[in-house]
PDB file of C-alpha atoms in Angstrom:
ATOM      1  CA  UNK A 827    -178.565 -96.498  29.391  1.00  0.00           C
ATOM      2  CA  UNK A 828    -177.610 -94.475  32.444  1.00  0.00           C
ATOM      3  CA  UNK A 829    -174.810 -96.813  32.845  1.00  0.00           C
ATOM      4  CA  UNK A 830    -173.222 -96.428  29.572  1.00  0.00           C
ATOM      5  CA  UNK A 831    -173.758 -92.651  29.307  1.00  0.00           C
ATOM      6  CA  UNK A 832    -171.166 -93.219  33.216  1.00  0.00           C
ATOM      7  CA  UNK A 833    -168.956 -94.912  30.961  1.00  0.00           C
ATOM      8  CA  UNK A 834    -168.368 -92.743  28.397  1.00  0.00           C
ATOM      9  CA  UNK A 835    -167.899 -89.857  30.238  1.00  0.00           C
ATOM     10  CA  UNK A 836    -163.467 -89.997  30.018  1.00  0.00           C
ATOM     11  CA  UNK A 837    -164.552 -89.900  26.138  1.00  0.00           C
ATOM     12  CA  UNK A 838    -166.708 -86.615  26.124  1.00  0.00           C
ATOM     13  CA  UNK A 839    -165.437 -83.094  25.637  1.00  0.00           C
ATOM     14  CA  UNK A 840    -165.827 -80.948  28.966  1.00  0.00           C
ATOM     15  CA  UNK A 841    -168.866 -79.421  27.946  1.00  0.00           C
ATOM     16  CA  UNK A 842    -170.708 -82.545  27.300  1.00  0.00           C
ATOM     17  CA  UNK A 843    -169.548 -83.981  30.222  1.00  0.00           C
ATOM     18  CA  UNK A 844    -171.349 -81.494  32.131  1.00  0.00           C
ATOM     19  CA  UNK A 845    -174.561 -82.427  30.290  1.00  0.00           C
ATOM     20  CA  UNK A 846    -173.961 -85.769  31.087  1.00  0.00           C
ATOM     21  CA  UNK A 847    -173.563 -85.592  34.843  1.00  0.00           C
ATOM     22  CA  UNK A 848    -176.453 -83.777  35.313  1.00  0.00           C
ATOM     23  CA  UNK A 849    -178.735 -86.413  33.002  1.00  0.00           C
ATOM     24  CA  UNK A 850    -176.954 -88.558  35.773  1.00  0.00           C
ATOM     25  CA  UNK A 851    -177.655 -86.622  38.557  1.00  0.00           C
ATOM     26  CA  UNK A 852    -181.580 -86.411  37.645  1.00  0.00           C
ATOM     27  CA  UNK A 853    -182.280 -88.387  34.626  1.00  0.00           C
ATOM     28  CA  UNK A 854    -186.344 -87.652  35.636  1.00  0.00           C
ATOM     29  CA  UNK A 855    -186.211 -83.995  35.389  1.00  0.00           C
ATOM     30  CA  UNK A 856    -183.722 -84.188  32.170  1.00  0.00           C
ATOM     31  CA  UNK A 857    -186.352 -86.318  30.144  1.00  0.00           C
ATOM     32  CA  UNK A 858    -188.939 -83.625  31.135  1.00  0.00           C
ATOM     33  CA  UNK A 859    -187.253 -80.074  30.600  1.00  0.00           C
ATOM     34  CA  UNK A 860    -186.906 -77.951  27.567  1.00  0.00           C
ATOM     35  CA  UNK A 861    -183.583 -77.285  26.103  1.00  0.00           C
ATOM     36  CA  UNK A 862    -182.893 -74.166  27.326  1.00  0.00           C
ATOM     37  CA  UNK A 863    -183.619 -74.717  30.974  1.00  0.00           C
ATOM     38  CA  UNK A 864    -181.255 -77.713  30.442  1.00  0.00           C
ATOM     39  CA  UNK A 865    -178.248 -75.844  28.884  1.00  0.00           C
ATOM     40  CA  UNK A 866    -178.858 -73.652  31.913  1.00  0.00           C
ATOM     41  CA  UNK A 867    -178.784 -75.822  34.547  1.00  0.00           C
ATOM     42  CA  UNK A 868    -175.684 -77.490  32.789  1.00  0.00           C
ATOM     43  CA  UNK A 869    -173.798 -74.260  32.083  1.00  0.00           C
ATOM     44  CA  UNK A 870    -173.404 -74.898  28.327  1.00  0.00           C
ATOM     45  CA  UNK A 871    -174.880 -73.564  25.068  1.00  0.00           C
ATOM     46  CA  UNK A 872    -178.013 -75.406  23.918  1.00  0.00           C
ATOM     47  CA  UNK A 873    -176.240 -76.679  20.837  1.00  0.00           C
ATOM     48  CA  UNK A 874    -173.831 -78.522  22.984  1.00  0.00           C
ATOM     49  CA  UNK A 875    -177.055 -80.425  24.563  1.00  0.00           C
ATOM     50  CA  UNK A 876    -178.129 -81.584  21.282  1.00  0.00           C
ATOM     51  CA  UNK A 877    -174.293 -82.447  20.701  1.00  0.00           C
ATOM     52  CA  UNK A 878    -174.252 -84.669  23.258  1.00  0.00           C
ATOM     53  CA  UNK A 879    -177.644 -86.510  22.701  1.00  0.00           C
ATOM     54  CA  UNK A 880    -175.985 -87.133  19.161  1.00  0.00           C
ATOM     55  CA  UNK A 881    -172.580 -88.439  20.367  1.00  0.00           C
ATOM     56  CA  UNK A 882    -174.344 -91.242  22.543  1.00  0.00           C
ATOM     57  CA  UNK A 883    -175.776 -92.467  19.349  1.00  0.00           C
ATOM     58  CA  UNK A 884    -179.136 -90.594  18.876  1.00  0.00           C
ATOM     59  CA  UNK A 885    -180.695 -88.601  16.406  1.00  0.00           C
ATOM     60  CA  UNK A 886    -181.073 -85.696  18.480  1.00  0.00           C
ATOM     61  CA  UNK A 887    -182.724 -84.048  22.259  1.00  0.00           C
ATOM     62  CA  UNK A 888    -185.855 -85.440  21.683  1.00  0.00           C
ATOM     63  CA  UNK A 889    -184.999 -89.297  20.595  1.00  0.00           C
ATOM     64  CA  UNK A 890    -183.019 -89.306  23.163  1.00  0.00           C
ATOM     65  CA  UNK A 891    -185.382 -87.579  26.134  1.00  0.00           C
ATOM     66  CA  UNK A 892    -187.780 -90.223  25.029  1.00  0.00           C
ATOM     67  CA  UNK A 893    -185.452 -93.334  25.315  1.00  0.00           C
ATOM     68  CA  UNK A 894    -184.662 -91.650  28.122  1.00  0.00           C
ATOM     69  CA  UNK A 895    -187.925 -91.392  30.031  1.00  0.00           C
ATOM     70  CA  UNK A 896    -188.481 -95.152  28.747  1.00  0.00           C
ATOM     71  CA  UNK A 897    -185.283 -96.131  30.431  1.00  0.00           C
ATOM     72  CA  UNK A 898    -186.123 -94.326  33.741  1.00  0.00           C
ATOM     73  CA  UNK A 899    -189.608 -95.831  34.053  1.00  0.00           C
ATOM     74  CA  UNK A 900    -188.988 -99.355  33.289  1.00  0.00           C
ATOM     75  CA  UNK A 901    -186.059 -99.715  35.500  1.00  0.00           C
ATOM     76  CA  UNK A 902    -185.702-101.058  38.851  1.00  0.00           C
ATOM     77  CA  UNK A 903    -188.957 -99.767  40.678  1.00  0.00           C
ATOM     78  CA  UNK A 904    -188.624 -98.344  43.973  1.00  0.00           C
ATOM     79  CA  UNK A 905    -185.196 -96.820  44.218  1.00  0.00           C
ATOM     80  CA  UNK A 906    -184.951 -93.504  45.678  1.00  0.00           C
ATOM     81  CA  UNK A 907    -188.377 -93.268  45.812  1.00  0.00           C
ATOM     82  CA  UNK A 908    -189.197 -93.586  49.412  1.00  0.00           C
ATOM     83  CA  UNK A 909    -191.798 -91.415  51.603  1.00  0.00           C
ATOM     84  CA  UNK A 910    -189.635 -89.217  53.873  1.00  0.00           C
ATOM     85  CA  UNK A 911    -191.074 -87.409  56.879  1.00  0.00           C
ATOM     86  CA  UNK A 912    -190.010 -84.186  55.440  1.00  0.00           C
ATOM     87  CA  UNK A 913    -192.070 -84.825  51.912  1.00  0.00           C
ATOM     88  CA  UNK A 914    -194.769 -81.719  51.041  1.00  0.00           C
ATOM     89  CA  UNK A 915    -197.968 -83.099  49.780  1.00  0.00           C
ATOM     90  CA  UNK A 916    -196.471 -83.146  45.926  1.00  0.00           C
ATOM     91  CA  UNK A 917    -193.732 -84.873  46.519  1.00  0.00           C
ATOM     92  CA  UNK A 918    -195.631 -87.904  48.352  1.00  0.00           C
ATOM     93  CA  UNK A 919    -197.964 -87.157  45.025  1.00  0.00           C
ATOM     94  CA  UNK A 920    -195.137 -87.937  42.690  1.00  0.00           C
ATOM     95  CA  UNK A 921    -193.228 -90.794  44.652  1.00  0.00           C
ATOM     96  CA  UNK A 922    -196.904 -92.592  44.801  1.00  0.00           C
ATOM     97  CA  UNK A 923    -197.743 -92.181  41.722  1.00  0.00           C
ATOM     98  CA  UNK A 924    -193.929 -93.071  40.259  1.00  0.00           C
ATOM     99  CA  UNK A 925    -193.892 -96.718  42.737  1.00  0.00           C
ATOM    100  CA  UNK A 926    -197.716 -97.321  41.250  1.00  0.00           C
ATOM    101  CA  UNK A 927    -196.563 -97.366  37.602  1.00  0.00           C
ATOM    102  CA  UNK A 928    -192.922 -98.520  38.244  1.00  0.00           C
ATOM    103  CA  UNK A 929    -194.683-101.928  39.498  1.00  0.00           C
ATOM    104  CA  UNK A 930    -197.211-102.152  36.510  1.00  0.00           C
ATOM    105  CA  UNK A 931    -194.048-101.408  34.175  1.00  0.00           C
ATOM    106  CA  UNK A 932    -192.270-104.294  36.156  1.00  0.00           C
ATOM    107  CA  UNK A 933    -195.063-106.584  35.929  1.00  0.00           C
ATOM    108  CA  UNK A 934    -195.680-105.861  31.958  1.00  0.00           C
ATOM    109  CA  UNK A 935    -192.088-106.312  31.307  1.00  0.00           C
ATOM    110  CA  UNK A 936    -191.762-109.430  33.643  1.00  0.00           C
ATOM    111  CA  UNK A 937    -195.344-111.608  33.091  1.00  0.00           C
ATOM    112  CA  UNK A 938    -195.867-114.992  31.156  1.00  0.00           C
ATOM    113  CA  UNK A 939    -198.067-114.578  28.619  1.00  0.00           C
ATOM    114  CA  UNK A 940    -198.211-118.111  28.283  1.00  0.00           C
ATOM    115  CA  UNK A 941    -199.720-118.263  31.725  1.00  0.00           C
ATOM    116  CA  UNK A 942    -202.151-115.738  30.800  1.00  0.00           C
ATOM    117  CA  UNK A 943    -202.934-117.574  27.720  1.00  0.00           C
ATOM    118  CA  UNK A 944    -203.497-121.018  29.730  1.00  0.00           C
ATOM    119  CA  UNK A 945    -205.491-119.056  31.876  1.00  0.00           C
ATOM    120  CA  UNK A 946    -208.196-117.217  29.742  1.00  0.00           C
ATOM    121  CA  UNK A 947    -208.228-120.899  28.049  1.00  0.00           C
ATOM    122  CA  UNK A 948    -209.364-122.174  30.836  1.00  0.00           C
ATOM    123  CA  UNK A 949    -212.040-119.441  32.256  1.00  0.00           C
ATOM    124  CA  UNK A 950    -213.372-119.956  28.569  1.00  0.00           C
ATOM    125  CA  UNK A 951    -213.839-123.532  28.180  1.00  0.00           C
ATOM    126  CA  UNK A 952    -215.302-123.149  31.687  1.00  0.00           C
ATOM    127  CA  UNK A 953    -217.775-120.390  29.960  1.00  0.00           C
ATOM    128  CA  UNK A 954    -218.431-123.434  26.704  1.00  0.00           C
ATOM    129  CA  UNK A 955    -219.397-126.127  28.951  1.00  0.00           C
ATOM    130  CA  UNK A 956    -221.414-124.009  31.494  1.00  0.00           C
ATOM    131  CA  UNK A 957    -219.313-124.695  34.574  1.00  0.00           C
ATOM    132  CA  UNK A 958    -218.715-122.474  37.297  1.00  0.00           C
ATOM    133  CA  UNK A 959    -216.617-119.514  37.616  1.00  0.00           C
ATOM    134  CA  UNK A 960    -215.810-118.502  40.994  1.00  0.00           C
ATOM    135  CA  UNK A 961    -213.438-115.296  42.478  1.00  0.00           C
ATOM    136  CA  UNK A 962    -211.879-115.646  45.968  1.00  0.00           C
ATOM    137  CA  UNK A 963    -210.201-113.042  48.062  1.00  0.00           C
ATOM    138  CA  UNK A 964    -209.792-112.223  51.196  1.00  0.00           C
ATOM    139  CA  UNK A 965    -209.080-108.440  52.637  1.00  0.00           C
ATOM    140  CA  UNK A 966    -208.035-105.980  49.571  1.00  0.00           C
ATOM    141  CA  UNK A 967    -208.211-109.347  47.462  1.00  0.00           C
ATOM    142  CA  UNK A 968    -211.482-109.957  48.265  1.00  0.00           C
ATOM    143  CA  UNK A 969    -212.865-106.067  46.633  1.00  0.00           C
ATOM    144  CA  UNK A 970    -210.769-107.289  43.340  1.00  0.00           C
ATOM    145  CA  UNK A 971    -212.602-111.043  43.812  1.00  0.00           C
ATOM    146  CA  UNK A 972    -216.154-108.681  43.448  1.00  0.00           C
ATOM    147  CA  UNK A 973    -214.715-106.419  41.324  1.00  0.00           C
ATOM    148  CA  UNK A 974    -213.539-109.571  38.749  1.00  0.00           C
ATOM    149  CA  UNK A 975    -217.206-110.652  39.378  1.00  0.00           C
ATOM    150  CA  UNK A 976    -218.940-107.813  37.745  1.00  0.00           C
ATOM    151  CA  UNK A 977    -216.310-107.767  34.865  1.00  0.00           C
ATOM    152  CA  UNK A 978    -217.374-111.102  34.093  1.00  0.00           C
ATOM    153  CA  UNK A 979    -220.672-110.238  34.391  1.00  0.00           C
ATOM    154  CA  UNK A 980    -220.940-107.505  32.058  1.00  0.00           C
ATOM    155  CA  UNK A 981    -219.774-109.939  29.213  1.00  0.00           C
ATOM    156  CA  UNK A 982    -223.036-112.317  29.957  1.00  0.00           C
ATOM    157  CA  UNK A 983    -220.824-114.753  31.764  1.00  0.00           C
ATOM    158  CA  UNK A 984    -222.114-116.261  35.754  1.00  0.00           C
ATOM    159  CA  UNK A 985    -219.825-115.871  38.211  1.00  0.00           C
ATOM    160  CA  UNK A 986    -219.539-115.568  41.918  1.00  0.00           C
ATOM    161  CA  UNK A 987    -217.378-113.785  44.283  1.00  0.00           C
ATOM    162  CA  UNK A 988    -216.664-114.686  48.017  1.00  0.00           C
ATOM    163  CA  UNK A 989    -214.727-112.978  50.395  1.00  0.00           C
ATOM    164  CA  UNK A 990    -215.381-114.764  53.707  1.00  0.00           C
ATOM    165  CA  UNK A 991    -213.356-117.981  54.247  1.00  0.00           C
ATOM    166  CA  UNK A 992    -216.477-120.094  55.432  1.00  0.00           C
ATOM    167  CA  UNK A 993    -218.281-119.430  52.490  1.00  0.00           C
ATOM    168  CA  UNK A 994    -215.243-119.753  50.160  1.00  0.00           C
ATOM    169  CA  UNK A 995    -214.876-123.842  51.811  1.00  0.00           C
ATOM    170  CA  UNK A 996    -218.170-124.324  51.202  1.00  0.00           C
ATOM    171  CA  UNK A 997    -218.283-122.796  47.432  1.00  0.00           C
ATOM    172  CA  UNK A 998    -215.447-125.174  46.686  1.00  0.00           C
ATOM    173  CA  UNK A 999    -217.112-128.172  48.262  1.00  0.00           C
ATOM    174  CA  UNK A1000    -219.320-127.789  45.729  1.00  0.00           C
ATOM    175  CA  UNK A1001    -217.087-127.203  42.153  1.00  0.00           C
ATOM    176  CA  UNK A1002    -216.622-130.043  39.773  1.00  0.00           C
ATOM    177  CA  UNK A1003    -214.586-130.871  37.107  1.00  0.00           C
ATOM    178  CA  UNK A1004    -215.323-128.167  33.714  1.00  0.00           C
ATOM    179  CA  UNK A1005    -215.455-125.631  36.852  1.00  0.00           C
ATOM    180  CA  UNK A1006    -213.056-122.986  37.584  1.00  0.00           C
ATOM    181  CA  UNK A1007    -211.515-120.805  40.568  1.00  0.00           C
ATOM    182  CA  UNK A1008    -209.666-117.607  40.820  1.00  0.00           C
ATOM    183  CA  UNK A1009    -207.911-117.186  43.879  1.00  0.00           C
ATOM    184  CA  UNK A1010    -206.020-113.743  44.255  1.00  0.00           C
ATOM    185  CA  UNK A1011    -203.492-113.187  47.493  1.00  0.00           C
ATOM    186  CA  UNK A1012    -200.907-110.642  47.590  1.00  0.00           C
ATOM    187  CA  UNK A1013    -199.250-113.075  50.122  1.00  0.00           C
ATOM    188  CA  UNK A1014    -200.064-116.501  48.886  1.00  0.00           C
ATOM    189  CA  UNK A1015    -200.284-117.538  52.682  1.00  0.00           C
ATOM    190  CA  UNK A1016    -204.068-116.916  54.123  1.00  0.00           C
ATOM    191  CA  UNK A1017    -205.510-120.341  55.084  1.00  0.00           C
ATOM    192  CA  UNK A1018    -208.540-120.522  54.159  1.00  0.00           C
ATOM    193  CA  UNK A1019    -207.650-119.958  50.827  1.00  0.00           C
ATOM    194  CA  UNK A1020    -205.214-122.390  50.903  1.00  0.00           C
ATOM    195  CA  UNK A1021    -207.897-124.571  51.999  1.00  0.00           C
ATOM    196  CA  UNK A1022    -210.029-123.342  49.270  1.00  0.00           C
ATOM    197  CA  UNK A1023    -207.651-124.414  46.947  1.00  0.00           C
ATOM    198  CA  UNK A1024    -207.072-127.847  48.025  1.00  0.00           C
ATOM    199  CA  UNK A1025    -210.773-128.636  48.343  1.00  0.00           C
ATOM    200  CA  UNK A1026    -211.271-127.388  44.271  1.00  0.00           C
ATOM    201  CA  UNK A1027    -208.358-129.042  43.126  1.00  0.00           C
ATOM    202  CA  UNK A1028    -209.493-132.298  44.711  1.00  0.00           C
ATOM    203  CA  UNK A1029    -212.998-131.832  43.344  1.00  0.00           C
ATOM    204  CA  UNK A1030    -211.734-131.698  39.662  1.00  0.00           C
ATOM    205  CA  UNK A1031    -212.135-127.679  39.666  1.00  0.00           C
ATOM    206  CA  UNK A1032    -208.914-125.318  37.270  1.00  0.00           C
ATOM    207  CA  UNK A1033    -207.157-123.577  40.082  1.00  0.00           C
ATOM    208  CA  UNK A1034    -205.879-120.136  38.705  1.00  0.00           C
ATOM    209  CA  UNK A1035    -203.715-118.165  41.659  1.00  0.00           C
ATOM    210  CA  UNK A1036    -202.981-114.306  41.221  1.00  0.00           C
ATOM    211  CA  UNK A1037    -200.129-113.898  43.497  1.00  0.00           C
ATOM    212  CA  UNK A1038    -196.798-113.604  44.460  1.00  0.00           C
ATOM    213  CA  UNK A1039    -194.206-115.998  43.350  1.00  0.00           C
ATOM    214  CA  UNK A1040    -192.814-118.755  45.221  1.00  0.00           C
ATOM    215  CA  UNK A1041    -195.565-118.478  48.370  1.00  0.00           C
ATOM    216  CA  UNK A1042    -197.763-121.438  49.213  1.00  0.00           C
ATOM    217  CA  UNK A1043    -200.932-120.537  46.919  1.00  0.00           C
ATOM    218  CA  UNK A1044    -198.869-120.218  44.001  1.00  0.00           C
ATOM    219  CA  UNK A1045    -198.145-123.915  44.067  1.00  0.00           C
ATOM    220  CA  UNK A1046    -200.904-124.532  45.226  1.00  0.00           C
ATOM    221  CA  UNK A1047    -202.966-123.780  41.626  1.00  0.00           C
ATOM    222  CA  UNK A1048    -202.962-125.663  38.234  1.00  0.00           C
ATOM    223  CA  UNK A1049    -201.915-121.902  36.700  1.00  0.00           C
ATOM    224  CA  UNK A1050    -200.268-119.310  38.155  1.00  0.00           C
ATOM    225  CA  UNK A1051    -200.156-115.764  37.330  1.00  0.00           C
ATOM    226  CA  UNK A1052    -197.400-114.117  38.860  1.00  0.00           C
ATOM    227  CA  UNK A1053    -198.011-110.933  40.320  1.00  0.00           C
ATOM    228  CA  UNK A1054    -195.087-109.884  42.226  1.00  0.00           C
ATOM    229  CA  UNK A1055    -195.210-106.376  44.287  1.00  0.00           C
ATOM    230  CA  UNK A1056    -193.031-105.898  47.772  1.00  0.00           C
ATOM    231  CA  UNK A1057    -194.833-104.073  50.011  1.00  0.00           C
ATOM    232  CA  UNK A1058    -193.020-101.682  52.863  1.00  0.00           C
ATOM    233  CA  UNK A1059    -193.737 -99.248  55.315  1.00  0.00           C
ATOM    234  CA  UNK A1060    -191.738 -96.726  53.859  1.00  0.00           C
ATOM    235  CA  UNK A1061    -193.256 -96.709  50.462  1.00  0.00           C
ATOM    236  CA  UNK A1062    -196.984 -96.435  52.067  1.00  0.00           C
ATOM    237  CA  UNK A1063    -198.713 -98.412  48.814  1.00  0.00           C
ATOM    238  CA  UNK A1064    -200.506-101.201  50.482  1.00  0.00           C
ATOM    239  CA  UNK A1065    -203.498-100.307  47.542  1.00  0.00           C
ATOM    240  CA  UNK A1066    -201.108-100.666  44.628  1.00  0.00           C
ATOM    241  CA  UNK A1067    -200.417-104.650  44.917  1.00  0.00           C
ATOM    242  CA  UNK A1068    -204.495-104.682  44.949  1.00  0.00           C
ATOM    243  CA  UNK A1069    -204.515-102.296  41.464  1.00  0.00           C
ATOM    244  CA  UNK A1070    -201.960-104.856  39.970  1.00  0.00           C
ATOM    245  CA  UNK A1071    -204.385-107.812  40.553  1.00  0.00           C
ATOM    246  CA  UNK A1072    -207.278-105.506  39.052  1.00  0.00           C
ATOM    247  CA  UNK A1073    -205.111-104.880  36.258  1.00  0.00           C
ATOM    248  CA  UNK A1074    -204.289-108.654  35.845  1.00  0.00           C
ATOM    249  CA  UNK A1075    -208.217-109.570  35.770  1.00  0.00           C
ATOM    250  CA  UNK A1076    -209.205-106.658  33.182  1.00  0.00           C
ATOM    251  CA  UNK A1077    -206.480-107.990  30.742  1.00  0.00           C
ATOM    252  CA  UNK A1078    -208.378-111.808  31.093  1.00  0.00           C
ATOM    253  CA  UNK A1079    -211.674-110.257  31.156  1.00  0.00           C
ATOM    254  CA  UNK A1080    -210.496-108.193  27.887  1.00  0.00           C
ATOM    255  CA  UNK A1081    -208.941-111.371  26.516  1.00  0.00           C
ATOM    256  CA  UNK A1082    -211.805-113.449  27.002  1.00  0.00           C
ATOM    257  CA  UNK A1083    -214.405-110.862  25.638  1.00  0.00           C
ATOM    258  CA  UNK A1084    -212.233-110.780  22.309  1.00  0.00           C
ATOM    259  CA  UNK A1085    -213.231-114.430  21.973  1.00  0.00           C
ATOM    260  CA  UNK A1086    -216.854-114.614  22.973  1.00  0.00           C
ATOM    261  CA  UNK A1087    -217.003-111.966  19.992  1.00  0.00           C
ATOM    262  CA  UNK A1088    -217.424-108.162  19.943  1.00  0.00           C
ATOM    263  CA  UNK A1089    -220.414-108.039  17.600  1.00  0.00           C
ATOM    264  CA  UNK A1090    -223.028-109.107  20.269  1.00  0.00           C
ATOM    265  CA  UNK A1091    -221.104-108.163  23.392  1.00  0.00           C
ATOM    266  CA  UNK A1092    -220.782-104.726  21.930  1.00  0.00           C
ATOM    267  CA  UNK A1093    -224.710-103.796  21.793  1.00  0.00           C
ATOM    268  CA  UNK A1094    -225.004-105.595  25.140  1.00  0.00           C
ATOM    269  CA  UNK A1095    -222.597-103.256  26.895  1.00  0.00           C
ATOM    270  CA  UNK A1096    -224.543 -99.614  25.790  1.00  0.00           C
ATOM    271  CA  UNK A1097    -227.854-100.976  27.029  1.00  0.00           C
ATOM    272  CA  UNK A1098    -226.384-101.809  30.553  1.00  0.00           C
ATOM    273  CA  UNK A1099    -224.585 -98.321  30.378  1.00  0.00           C
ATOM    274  CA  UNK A1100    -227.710 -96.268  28.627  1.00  0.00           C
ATOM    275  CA  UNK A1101    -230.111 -98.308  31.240  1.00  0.00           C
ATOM    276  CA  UNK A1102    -227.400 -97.270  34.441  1.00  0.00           C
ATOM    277  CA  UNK A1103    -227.517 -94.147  32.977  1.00  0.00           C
ATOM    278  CA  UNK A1104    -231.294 -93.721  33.130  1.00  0.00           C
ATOM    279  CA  UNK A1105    -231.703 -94.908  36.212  1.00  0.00           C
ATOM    280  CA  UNK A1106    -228.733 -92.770  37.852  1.00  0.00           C
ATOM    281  CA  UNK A1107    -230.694 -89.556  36.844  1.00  0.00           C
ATOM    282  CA  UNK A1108    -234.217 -90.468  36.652  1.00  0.00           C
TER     283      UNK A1108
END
């Protein structure tokens, strides 16, 4: 969008050029501002705005702020967005916040549902024929491989979670075919759960991987869900690969919970919250 509003700026009258450079200049703060603090800032009248809006092909200001702010958000993450030295406590705030939901923007745009799909297929024939469900993870992948445990728990289904490498050998060991593993790496290169995945794969055991693309665990599964998030000093968002692989297991926990069935698992779910609840503030 940005690109073709460059284009088309020999075509414009003066006065709507001026509106267009400075929906260039900070296409954020133009999705976000009123009309009249826009005509100000672009030195025109605030009919001229809604002129321009309507000569790149929209209906008015406000279809066009909200293409606008769809364009901005789900376009190349990262850009301009770095933590400077000089950055008040807001602006670290906003550039967090911005990276955060630029990558889950990335991700939704960019993931294979059909790899999710193979993937909650799996975890619930697992669930049918009573096998094994088991979460690895080591570091920040190892709180999601807990926090994927208790997700799975709350919908009635067994699992286990391990985070040390010994015990995740020795949990493989024992899988079996009709058993399944979730491994999730933000690097898809820690050993031992590269060994992990070996062991289950030669045992019979699904492999799923939650991880970044082309690294050793991700060919080292049956199914891989890609989850792809470059992590830098500069950006200073080593938590937000980790919320990306929590985000990945709520949408198979969801999935899966939509086939068990809502009718039981719905009762199920206010008796563990009324019975927390009770016990948080007896």
């Amino acid at each position: 969008m940005l690109d073709r509003i460059k284009a088309s700026l020999p075509s414009l009258a003066p006065a709507e050029q001026r509106v267009a450079k400075l929906v260039l200049q900070d296409p954020r703060s133009f999705a976000s501002l009123p009309v009249s603090e826009l005509a100000e800032r672009a030195h025109v009248s605030k009919p001229t705005v809604v002129r321009f809006c309507r000569s790149m092909g929209y209906d008015g200001l406000s279809d066009f702020k909200l293409k606008l702010a769809g364009t901005v958000s789900e376009g190349v993450p990262f850009i301009h967005r770095s933590v400077d030295a000089d950055d008040k406590t807001s602006d670290v705030m906003v550039k967090l916040i911005d990276n955060t939901v630029a990558a889950f923007l990335k991700y939704r745009n960019d993931a294979s549902h059909h790899a999710i799909e193979r993937a909650v297929d799996a975890l619930m024939a697992t669930w049918k024929g009573k096998g094994r469900i088991e979460f690895y993870g080591a570091g920040n992948s190892g709180i999601v491989a807990q926090d994927a445990q208790h997700k799975f728990f709350r919908l009635g289904i067994n699992a286990v979670a391990y985070s040390d490498g010994h015990m995740q050998v020795m949990g493989a060991s024992l899988l079996s075919p009709g058993d399944c593993l979730v491994i999730v790496s933000n690097s898809g290169r820690t050993r031992d759960l590269m060994d992990a995945a070996d062991i289950a794969r030669r045992h019979g055991a699904t492999v799923i991987t939650i991880t970044t693309s082309g690294s050793p665990l991700a060919q080292a599964g049956h199914i891989h869900l890609a989850a792809d998030h470059p992590e830098g000093y500069d950006r200073y968002s080593p938590m937000t690969s980790r919320l990306m692989h929590l985000m990945v297991i709520d949408i198979m926990a969801t999935c899966l919970a939509l086939r068990i069935g809502g009718t039981k698992l719905q009762p199920l779910l206010r008796e563990m919250k009324n019975n927390l609840r009770n016990k948080r503030y007896a």
